[in-house]
Tab-separated table of C-alpha atoms and ligand atoms in Angstrom:
chain	number	residue	atom	x	y	z
A	1	MET	CA	5.003	-2.844	-36.216
A	2	LYS	CA	8.680	-3.770	-36.548
A	3	GLY	CA	11.372	-3.057	-33.976
A	4	PHE	CA	9.869	-4.817	-30.977
A	5	GLU	CA	10.833	-8.408	-31.813
A	6	HIS	CA	12.914	-9.085	-28.697
A	7	LEU	CA	10.129	-7.717	-26.493
A	8	GLN	CA	7.624	-9.961	-28.274
A	9	ARG	CA	9.918	-12.943	-27.653
A	10	GLU	CA	10.055	-12.138	-23.970
A	11	LEU	CA	6.263	-11.903	-23.828
A	12	GLU	CA	6.011	-15.329	-25.473
A	13	GLU	CA	8.364	-16.706	-22.832
A	14	MET	CA	6.107	-15.261	-20.122
A	15	LYS	CA	3.156	-17.044	-21.710
A	16	ASP	CA	5.152	-20.298	-21.743
A	17	ASN	CA	6.121	-20.114	-18.088
A	18	GLY	CA	2.764	-18.832	-16.888
A	19	THR	CA	3.771	-15.345	-15.737
A	20	TYR	CA	1.911	-13.519	-18.525
A	21	ARG	CA	-0.989	-11.468	-17.202
A	22	GLN	CA	-4.151	-10.076	-18.674
A	23	LEU	CA	-5.804	-6.943	-17.316
A	24	ILE	CA	-9.280	-7.554	-15.952
A	25	PRO	CA	-11.502	-4.513	-16.496
A	26	LEU	CA	-14.337	-3.747	-14.086
A	27	GLU	CA	-17.600	-2.807	-15.747
A	28	SER	CA	-18.993	-1.139	-12.627
A	29	GLU	CA	-17.736	1.185	-9.915
A	30	GLN	CA	-15.455	-0.293	-7.257
A	31	GLY	CA	-17.388	-1.815	-4.355
A	32	SER	CA	-18.086	-4.908	-2.278
A	33	THR	CA	-19.415	-6.442	-5.487
A	34	VAL	CA	-18.293	-5.527	-8.992
A	35	THR	CA	-19.263	-6.527	-12.525
A	36	ILE	CA	-16.634	-8.407	-14.534
A	37	LYS	CA	-17.349	-10.042	-17.901
A	38	GLY	CA	-21.019	-9.254	-17.379
A	39	LYS	CA	-21.131	-11.129	-14.087
A	40	GLU	CA	-21.651	-9.689	-10.612
A	41	VAL	CA	-18.963	-11.026	-8.279
A	42	ILE	CA	-17.862	-10.340	-4.702
A	43	GLN	CA	-14.756	-8.130	-4.772
A	44	LEU	CA	-11.947	-9.380	-2.545
A	45	SER	CA	-8.964	-7.917	-4.381
A	46	SER	CA	-9.220	-4.148	-3.996
A	47	ASN	CA	-7.416	-1.876	-1.531
A	48	ASN	CA	-10.654	0.032	-0.987
A	49	TYR	CA	-10.585	-0.816	2.747
A	50	LEU	CA	-13.244	1.627	3.882
A	51	GLY	CA	-15.335	1.818	0.730
A	52	LEU	CA	-14.314	5.443	0.244
A	53	THR	CA	-13.908	5.188	-3.562
A	54	SER	CA	-17.652	5.773	-3.806
A	55	HIS	CA	-18.431	7.468	-0.481
A	56	LYS	CA	-21.112	10.145	-0.787
A	57	ARG	CA	-19.117	12.833	1.008
A	58	LEU	CA	-16.041	12.321	-1.166
A	59	LYS	CA	-18.082	12.306	-4.369
A	60	GLY	CA	-19.897	15.460	-3.274
A	61	ALA	CA	-16.640	17.256	-2.456
A	62	ALA	CA	-15.093	16.225	-5.783
A	63	THR	CA	-18.111	17.347	-7.815
A	64	LYS	CA	-18.214	20.703	-6.066
A	65	ALA	CA	-14.476	21.207	-6.658
A	66	VAL	CA	-14.871	20.512	-10.379
A	67	GLU	CA	-17.651	23.084	-10.639
A	68	GLN	CA	-15.658	25.688	-8.740
A	69	TYR	CA	-12.070	25.045	-9.879
A	70	GLY	CA	-12.219	22.956	-13.045
A	71	VAL	CA	-10.714	19.596	-13.851
A	72	GLY	CA	-6.974	20.269	-13.921
A	73	THR	CA	-4.310	22.604	-12.551
A	74	GLY	CA	-2.218	23.213	-15.671
A	75	SER	CA	1.132	23.274	-13.905
A	76	VAL	CA	3.477	21.615	-11.462
A	77	ARG	CA	3.219	22.688	-7.821
A	78	THR	CA	6.428	24.744	-7.931
A	79	ILE	CA	5.455	26.928	-10.900
A	80	ALA	CA	1.768	27.766	-11.103
A	81	GLY	CA	-0.029	24.618	-9.943
A	82	THR	CA	-0.414	25.127	-6.178
A	83	LEU	CA	-4.008	25.943	-5.265
A	84	THR	CA	-4.931	27.150	-1.794
A	85	MET	CA	-6.755	23.833	-1.343
A	86	HIS	CA	-3.480	21.914	-1.799
A	87	GLU	CA	-1.884	23.811	1.080
A	88	GLU	CA	-4.996	23.645	3.248
A	89	TYR	CA	-5.081	19.903	2.739
A	90	GLU	CA	-1.437	19.508	3.715
A	91	ARG	CA	-1.986	21.475	6.934
A	92	LYS	CA	-4.998	19.316	7.743
A	93	LEU	CA	-3.079	16.098	7.053
A	94	ALA	CA	-0.117	17.159	9.226
A	95	LYS	CA	-2.496	17.985	12.066
A	96	PHE	CA	-4.291	14.649	11.648
A	97	LYS	CA	-0.982	12.764	11.752
A	98	HIS	CA	0.402	14.816	14.677
A	99	THR	CA	3.471	15.886	12.687
A	100	GLU	CA	5.131	19.218	11.872
A	101	ALA	CA	4.444	19.122	8.163
A	102	ALA	CA	2.917	17.210	5.255
A	103	LEU	CA	3.644	17.251	1.533
A	104	VAL	CA	1.502	15.550	-1.109
A	105	PHE	CA	2.931	13.838	-4.190
A	106	GLN	CA	1.176	12.436	-7.268
A	107	SER	CA	1.169	8.894	-5.867
A	108	GLY	CA	2.593	6.748	-3.112
A	109	PHE	CA	5.055	5.406	-5.648
A	110	THR	CA	6.432	8.834	-6.536
A	111	THR	CA	6.517	9.823	-2.853
A	112	ASN	CA	8.985	7.039	-2.078
A	113	GLN	CA	10.998	7.866	-5.177
A	114	GLY	CA	11.053	11.567	-4.367
A	115	VAL	CA	11.909	11.245	-0.696
A	116	LEU	CA	14.616	8.599	-0.999
A	117	SER	CA	16.279	9.928	-4.142
A	118	SER	CA	16.535	13.497	-2.872
A	119	MET	CA	17.599	13.190	0.760
A	120	LEU	CA	20.425	10.636	0.480
A	121	THR	CA	23.929	11.076	-0.947
A	122	ASP	CA	27.024	8.876	-0.974
A	123	GLU	CA	27.735	10.048	2.587
A	124	ASP	CA	24.543	8.321	3.765
A	125	VAL	CA	23.254	4.774	3.968
A	126	VAL	CA	19.776	3.323	3.652
A	127	ILE	CA	18.956	0.120	5.530
A	128	SER	CA	15.911	-1.598	4.040
A	129	ASP	CA	13.735	-4.624	4.907
A	130	GLU	CA	14.163	-7.260	2.187
A	131	LEU	CA	10.411	-7.386	1.499
A	132	ASN	CA	9.839	-3.649	1.139
A	133	HIS	CA	7.579	-2.402	-1.657
A	134	ALA	CA	8.874	-1.928	-5.212
A	135	SER	CA	8.594	1.861	-4.935
A	136	ILE	CA	11.034	1.846	-2.006
A	137	ILE	CA	13.412	-0.391	-3.931
A	138	ASP	CA	13.225	1.910	-6.960
A	139	GLY	CA	13.688	4.998	-4.783
A	140	ILE	CA	16.842	3.438	-3.353
A	141	ARG	CA	18.074	2.603	-6.864
A	142	LEU	CA	17.966	6.312	-7.693
A	143	THR	CA	20.339	7.287	-4.875
A	144	LYS	CA	24.111	7.136	-4.659
A	145	SER	CA	23.894	6.205	-0.985
A	146	GLY	CA	25.189	3.057	0.651
A	147	ARG	CA	22.622	0.240	0.623
A	148	LYS	CA	22.052	-2.456	3.193
A	149	ILE	CA	19.276	-5.016	3.254
A	150	TYR	CA	18.153	-6.702	6.474
A	151	LYS	CA	16.250	-9.982	6.687
A	152	HIS	CA	12.486	-9.582	6.764
A	153	VAL	CA	11.403	-8.136	10.168
A	154	ASP	CA	14.564	-9.665	11.696
A	155	MET	CA	15.856	-7.300	14.378
A	156	ASP	CA	19.186	-9.117	14.836
A	157	SER	CA	19.836	-8.692	11.146
A	158	LEU	CA	18.860	-4.998	11.343
A	159	GLU	CA	21.240	-4.465	14.268
A	160	GLU	CA	24.074	-6.125	12.318
A	161	GLN	CA	23.496	-3.779	9.408
A	162	LEU	CA	23.387	-0.766	11.733
A	163	LEU	CA	26.685	-1.807	13.311
A	164	ALA	CA	28.224	-2.058	9.864
A	165	SER	CA	26.963	1.439	8.981
A	166	MET	CA	28.426	3.625	11.712
A	167	ASP	CA	30.839	5.449	9.390
A	168	TYR	CA	28.054	7.062	7.401
A	169	ARG	CA	26.634	10.528	8.126
A	170	THR	CA	22.974	9.480	8.114
A	171	ARG	CA	21.614	5.984	8.641
A	172	LEU	CA	18.037	5.725	7.329
A	173	ILE	CA	16.054	2.604	8.240
A	174	VAL	CA	13.112	2.097	5.898
A	175	THR	CA	10.251	-0.359	6.256
A	176	ASP	CA	6.714	-0.972	5.086
A	177	GLY	CA	4.300	-0.436	7.998
A	178	VAL	CA	2.137	-3.336	6.823
A	179	PHE	CA	3.620	-5.755	4.309
A	180	SER	CA	1.344	-5.939	1.319
A	181	MET	CA	1.641	-9.631	0.394
A	182	ASP	CA	1.506	-11.267	3.851
A	183	GLY	CA	-0.451	-8.677	5.833
A	184	ASN	CA	1.970	-8.675	8.773
A	185	ILE	CA	2.828	-5.495	10.699
A	186	ALA	CA	6.437	-4.265	10.963
A	187	PRO	CA	7.900	-4.534	14.504
A	188	LEU	CA	8.076	-0.765	14.762
A	189	PRO	CA	8.749	-0.443	18.522
A	190	ALA	CA	11.879	-2.601	18.176
A	191	ILE	CA	12.961	-0.755	15.023
A	192	VAL	CA	12.603	2.620	16.768
A	193	GLU	CA	14.596	1.376	19.769
A	194	LEU	CA	17.437	0.206	17.552
A	195	ALA	CA	17.300	3.473	15.614
A	196	GLU	CA	17.613	5.461	18.838
A	197	LYS	CA	20.447	3.242	20.067
A	198	TYR	CA	22.440	3.659	16.836
A	199	ASP	CA	21.426	7.226	16.020
A	200	ALA	CA	19.496	6.348	12.861
A	201	LEU	CA	16.433	7.870	11.219
A	202	VAL	CA	13.275	5.807	10.649
A	203	MET	CA	11.038	5.963	7.580
A	204	VAL	CA	7.769	3.984	7.502
A	205	ASP	CA	5.645	3.397	4.412
A	206	ASP	CA	2.090	3.170	5.684
A	207	ALA	CA	0.361	2.545	2.346
A	208	HIS	CA	-1.630	-0.372	3.809
A	209	ALA	CA	-1.959	1.105	7.303
A	210	SER	CA	-3.349	4.585	6.626
A	211	GLY	CA	-7.063	4.433	7.351
A	212	VAL	CA	-6.646	0.924	8.766
A	213	LEU	CA	-4.436	0.997	11.893
A	214	GLY	CA	-4.124	3.529	14.721
A	215	LYS	CA	-6.729	5.897	16.167
A	216	ASN	CA	-9.044	7.012	13.330
A	217	GLY	CA	-6.661	5.299	10.900
A	218	ARG	CA	-3.590	7.395	11.698
A	219	GLY	CA	-1.297	4.468	10.853
A	220	THR	CA	1.273	2.160	12.419
A	221	VAL	CA	3.209	4.883	14.249
A	222	ASN	CA	0.103	5.910	16.152
A	223	HIS	CA	-0.976	2.257	16.530
A	224	PHE	CA	2.220	1.534	18.491
A	225	GLY	CA	2.151	4.827	20.458
A	226	LEU	CA	5.299	6.064	18.714
A	227	ASP	CA	4.102	9.552	17.730
A	228	GLY	CA	7.099	11.896	17.514
A	229	ARG	CA	9.707	9.102	17.363
A	230	VAL	CA	9.481	8.253	13.634
A	231	HIS	CA	11.126	10.811	11.374
A	232	ILE	CA	9.376	10.128	8.077
A	233	GLN	CA	5.970	8.585	7.398
A	234	VAL	CA	4.979	7.950	3.810
A	235	GLY	CA	1.512	6.877	2.819
A	236	THR	CA	-0.910	6.669	-0.030
A	237	LEU	CA	-4.210	8.410	-0.682
A	238	SER	CA	-5.069	5.682	-3.202
A	239	LYS	CA	-5.937	2.772	-0.928
A	240	ALA	CA	-8.082	3.228	2.214
A	241	ILE	CA	-8.368	6.960	1.462
A	242	GLY	CA	-10.032	5.879	-1.782
A	243	VAL	CA	-8.746	8.522	-4.185
A	244	LEU	CA	-5.230	9.053	-5.569
A	245	GLY	CA	-1.922	10.379	-4.354
A	246	GLY	CA	0.859	9.919	-1.866
A	247	TYR	CA	2.061	11.939	1.073
A	248	VAL	CA	4.987	12.343	3.367
A	249	VAL	CA	4.466	13.611	6.927
A	250	THR	CA	7.679	14.686	8.571
A	251	SER	CA	9.671	17.699	9.786
A	252	GLU	CA	9.238	21.222	8.397
A	253	THR	CA	12.865	20.998	7.213
A	254	LEU	CA	12.442	17.857	5.128
A	255	LYS	CA	9.230	19.226	3.631
A	256	GLU	CA	10.985	22.426	2.573
A	257	TYR	CA	13.875	20.411	1.197
A	258	LEU	CA	11.534	18.187	-0.833
A	259	ILE	CA	9.795	21.226	-2.322
A	260	HIS	CA	13.199	22.138	-3.753
A	261	LYS	CA	14.632	18.704	-4.532
A	262	GLY	CA	11.848	16.092	-4.710
A	263	ARG	CA	11.901	15.445	-8.426
A	264	PRO	CA	8.351	14.096	-8.948
A	265	PHE	CA	7.076	17.079	-6.946
A	266	LEU	CA	9.070	19.489	-9.134
A	267	PHE	CA	8.511	17.937	-12.543
A	268	SER	CA	5.042	16.383	-12.577
A	269	THR	CA	1.725	18.248	-12.541
A	270	SER	CA	-0.209	18.694	-9.301
A	271	HIS	CA	-3.432	16.932	-8.377
A	272	PRO	CA	-6.675	18.090	-9.970
A	273	PRO	CA	-9.071	19.917	-7.616
A	274	ALA	CA	-11.458	16.936	-7.463
A	275	VAL	CA	-8.691	14.689	-6.140
A	276	THR	CA	-7.604	17.087	-3.416
A	277	ALA	CA	-11.155	17.922	-2.359
A	278	ALA	CA	-12.057	14.233	-2.102
A	279	CYS	CA	-8.900	13.485	-0.050
A	280	ASP	CA	-9.827	16.383	2.219
A	281	ALA	CA	-13.310	14.967	2.754
A	282	ALA	CA	-11.746	11.568	3.487
A	283	ILE	CA	-10.014	12.951	6.587
A	284	ASP	CA	-13.392	14.225	7.835
A	285	VAL	CA	-14.832	10.761	7.259
A	286	LEU	CA	-11.971	9.141	9.212
A	287	LEU	CA	-12.592	11.533	12.106
A	288	GLU	CA	-16.386	11.477	12.056
A	289	GLU	CA	-17.227	7.930	10.960
A	290	PRO	CA	-14.972	5.683	13.074
A	291	GLN	CA	-17.569	2.928	12.659
A	292	LEU	CA	-16.123	2.274	9.177
A	293	ILE	CA	-12.778	1.187	10.643
A	294	GLU	CA	-14.584	-0.842	13.322
A	295	LYS	CA	-16.591	-2.612	10.621
A	296	LEU	CA	-13.425	-3.251	8.594
A	297	TRP	CA	-11.820	-5.044	11.556
A	298	GLU	CA	-15.011	-6.910	12.427
A	299	ASN	CA	-15.203	-8.173	8.830
A	300	THR	CA	-11.501	-9.009	8.880
A	301	LYS	CA	-11.919	-11.186	11.958
A	302	PHE	CA	-15.028	-12.893	10.590
A	303	PHE	CA	-13.416	-13.691	7.236
A	304	LYS	CA	-9.992	-14.711	8.573
A	305	ASP	CA	-11.552	-16.984	11.217
A	306	GLY	CA	-13.820	-18.474	8.549
A	307	LEU	CA	-10.913	-19.291	6.237
A	308	GLN	CA	-8.915	-20.814	9.070
A	309	LYS	CA	-11.870	-22.929	10.246
A	310	LEU	CA	-12.190	-24.303	6.722
A	311	GLY	CA	-8.582	-25.397	7.008
A	312	PHE	CA	-6.822	-22.821	4.816
A	313	ASP	CA	-3.364	-21.525	5.679
A	314	THR	CA	-3.514	-17.720	6.045
A	315	GLY	CA	0.146	-17.325	6.944
A	316	ILE	CA	1.248	-14.582	9.345
A	317	SER	CA	-1.416	-11.991	8.533
A	318	GLU	CA	-2.473	-9.576	11.278
A	319	THR	CA	-4.466	-7.147	9.129
A	320	PRO	CA	-7.306	-7.101	6.566
A	321	ILE	CA	-4.802	-8.403	3.986
A	322	THR	CA	-5.362	-12.159	4.271
A	323	PRO	CA	-3.430	-14.431	1.928
A	324	VAL	CA	-4.711	-17.944	1.302
A	325	LEU	CA	-1.509	-19.853	0.687
A	326	VAL	CA	-1.585	-22.345	-2.175
A	327	GLY	CA	2.041	-22.897	-3.228
A	328	ASP	CA	2.181	-23.958	-6.863
A	329	ASP	CA	1.788	-21.044	-9.302
A	330	ALA	CA	-0.469	-22.779	-11.831
A	331	LEU	CA	-2.680	-24.177	-9.069
A	332	THR	CA	-2.977	-20.689	-7.590
A	333	HIS	CA	-4.316	-19.353	-10.895
A	334	ARG	CA	-6.721	-22.283	-11.219
A	335	PHE	CA	-8.002	-21.578	-7.710
A	336	SER	CA	-8.612	-17.953	-8.636
A	337	ASP	CA	-10.473	-19.017	-11.828
A	338	GLU	CA	-12.566	-21.491	-9.860
A	339	LEU	CA	-13.446	-18.774	-7.337
A	340	PHE	CA	-14.552	-16.541	-10.184
A	341	ASN	CA	-16.865	-19.295	-11.430
A	342	GLU	CA	-18.254	-19.410	-7.887
A	343	GLY	CA	-18.907	-15.640	-7.957
A	344	VAL	CA	-15.825	-14.332	-6.133
A	345	PHE	CA	-13.107	-12.094	-7.547
A	346	ALA	CA	-9.888	-12.898	-5.690
A	347	GLN	CA	-6.670	-12.621	-7.661
A	348	GLY	CA	-3.825	-15.081	-7.433
A	349	ILE	CA	-0.386	-13.641	-6.670
A	350	VAL	CA	2.599	-15.666	-7.828
A	351	TYR	CA	6.289	-15.339	-8.666
A	352	PRO	CA	7.858	-12.787	-9.232
A	353	THR	CA	5.592	-10.735	-6.915
A	354	VAL	CA	6.097	-13.360	-4.171
A	355	PRO	CA	8.888	-15.973	-3.899
A	356	LYS	CA	8.659	-19.076	-6.154
A	357	GLY	CA	6.416	-21.771	-4.696
A	358	SER	CA	4.538	-19.388	-2.394
A	359	GLY	CA	1.636	-18.598	-4.711
A	360	ARG	CA	-1.430	-17.358	-2.905
A	361	ILE	CA	-4.871	-15.908	-3.274
A	362	ARG	CA	-4.595	-12.481	-1.696
A	363	THR	CA	-7.825	-11.255	-0.166
A	364	ILE	CA	-8.745	-7.917	1.352
A	365	VAL	CA	-12.159	-7.474	2.918
A	366	THR	CA	-13.586	-3.972	3.216
A	367	ALA	CA	-15.959	-2.144	5.545
A	368	GLU	CA	-18.518	-2.290	2.739
A	369	HIS	CA	-18.876	-6.070	2.698
A	370	SER	CA	-21.975	-7.455	4.414
A	371	LYS	CA	-21.757	-10.578	6.561
A	372	GLU	CA	-23.898	-12.340	3.937
A	373	GLU	CA	-21.412	-11.473	1.181
A	374	LEU	CA	-18.516	-12.728	3.269
A	375	ALA	CA	-20.371	-15.929	4.177
A	376	THR	CA	-21.121	-16.474	0.477
A	377	ALA	CA	-17.436	-15.906	-0.312
A	378	LEU	CA	-16.409	-18.426	2.352
A	379	SER	CA	-18.691	-21.082	0.826
A	380	ALA	CA	-17.110	-20.352	-2.547
A	381	PHE	CA	-13.645	-20.820	-1.051
A	382	GLU	CA	-14.796	-24.086	0.486
A	383	ARG	CA	-16.215	-25.489	-2.776
A	384	ALA	CA	-13.284	-24.331	-4.902
A	385	GLY	CA	-10.814	-25.604	-2.303
A	386	ARG	CA	-12.414	-29.060	-2.301
A	387	ASN	CA	-12.659	-29.213	-6.093
A	388	LEU	CA	-8.922	-28.578	-6.354
A	389	GLY	CA	-7.995	-30.921	-3.523
A	390	LEU	CA	-6.688	-28.076	-1.348
A	391	LEU	CA	-9.066	-29.011	1.453
A	392	LYS	CA	-9.546	-32.518	2.790
A	393	GLU	CA	-12.870	-34.140	1.968
B	1	LIG	C1	0.552	0.549	-3.007
B	1	LIG	C2	1.812	0.907	-2.342
B	1	LIG	C3	2.538	2.047	-2.734
B	1	LIG	C4	2.149	2.863	-3.924
B	1	LIG	O1	1.064	3.721	-3.666
B	1	LIG	P1	0.280	4.354	-4.893
B	1	LIG	O2	-0.411	5.523	-4.299
B	1	LIG	O3	-0.637	3.313	-5.427
B	1	LIG	O4	1.305	4.773	-5.897
B	1	LIG	C5	3.679	2.359	-2.032
B	1	LIG	N1	4.102	1.610	-0.990
B	1	LIG	C6	3.423	0.508	-0.587
B	1	LIG	C7	3.928	-0.278	0.584
B	1	LIG	C8	2.267	0.123	-1.252
B	1	LIG	O5	1.615	-0.972	-0.863
């Protein structure tokens, strides 16, 4: 069809410089192994930390909700699309997180957009870590507030930006709880101390920490013993929680404000009953099956140690997100292809998702992986690494 020529040209350029991507469909349900192109491979690229995407209790809750309440809600939350289960779930989530209130959005992405775009005006300033997630960056783009960027996890840089922001009404520091490409944890205790010193608010995006860090997976705030000292926690229900959605846990006031001003909340349809029921069951699983999180960390240690013993550089990771640093973009993709041939699905991440020259294979183990699967994956990494000259003979 005509009219898209300049877009086609840009796509061709992407193919030329190696940034063009193809979607890779799974032919099975998500799990520790998946079927791709007819081949069973070990899955190391999902965010399904606890294996909840196919957990029996979540599937049971979702099925029951479909039978009882149907498949959709037919309206946005603010008109006719709030079911009692939506509100019950929010009360349960707030209680779980030890906060005054919780509000669920369609996704983690829209939560960041909704929160940031609605609460900040040109009288306010947002101070953001330079490696924050795209949804935070986009949320900030939608505001008229002042914008400051501090160097990645650099507390001197954050303090400088705070000092330069004292004329604003509200200073909002925003950071990922766990950074999704390197797997390092934000220095939250130091951030909170600076925030208290300079009278700033703190917002943490716990997308990769919910269900992973803290008691029963309550997140980074709980992990560092900072309950009650962080004003806004955002998270996703799409990663460790295994379903779909985003949430903000915060004050009663901000929740009420977002119900009136959070644009994705106001203008996009609410979650189907199956989604909410499954998310509800996920909290029960977090509370009643703590062995899943224990297994996740046990597997993380086993796999990370294994990679390091082989001689791979896993960067500054402290969490189940373990990058295997390669460097060159094309070599990163070849490594990923080689791993696939060896029976392991582990995607390469290159520029523009990470800085040029810092291409990596990004792995995430889950609680579902058996030791045997992880040992098999490590042998695959070893063979592929030697074939490509990444490991010494
Ligand atoms: C994945 C992610 C999101 C988006 O969450 P979705 O529920 O997938 O929309 C937001 N923030 C961070 C830090 C993430 O890693």
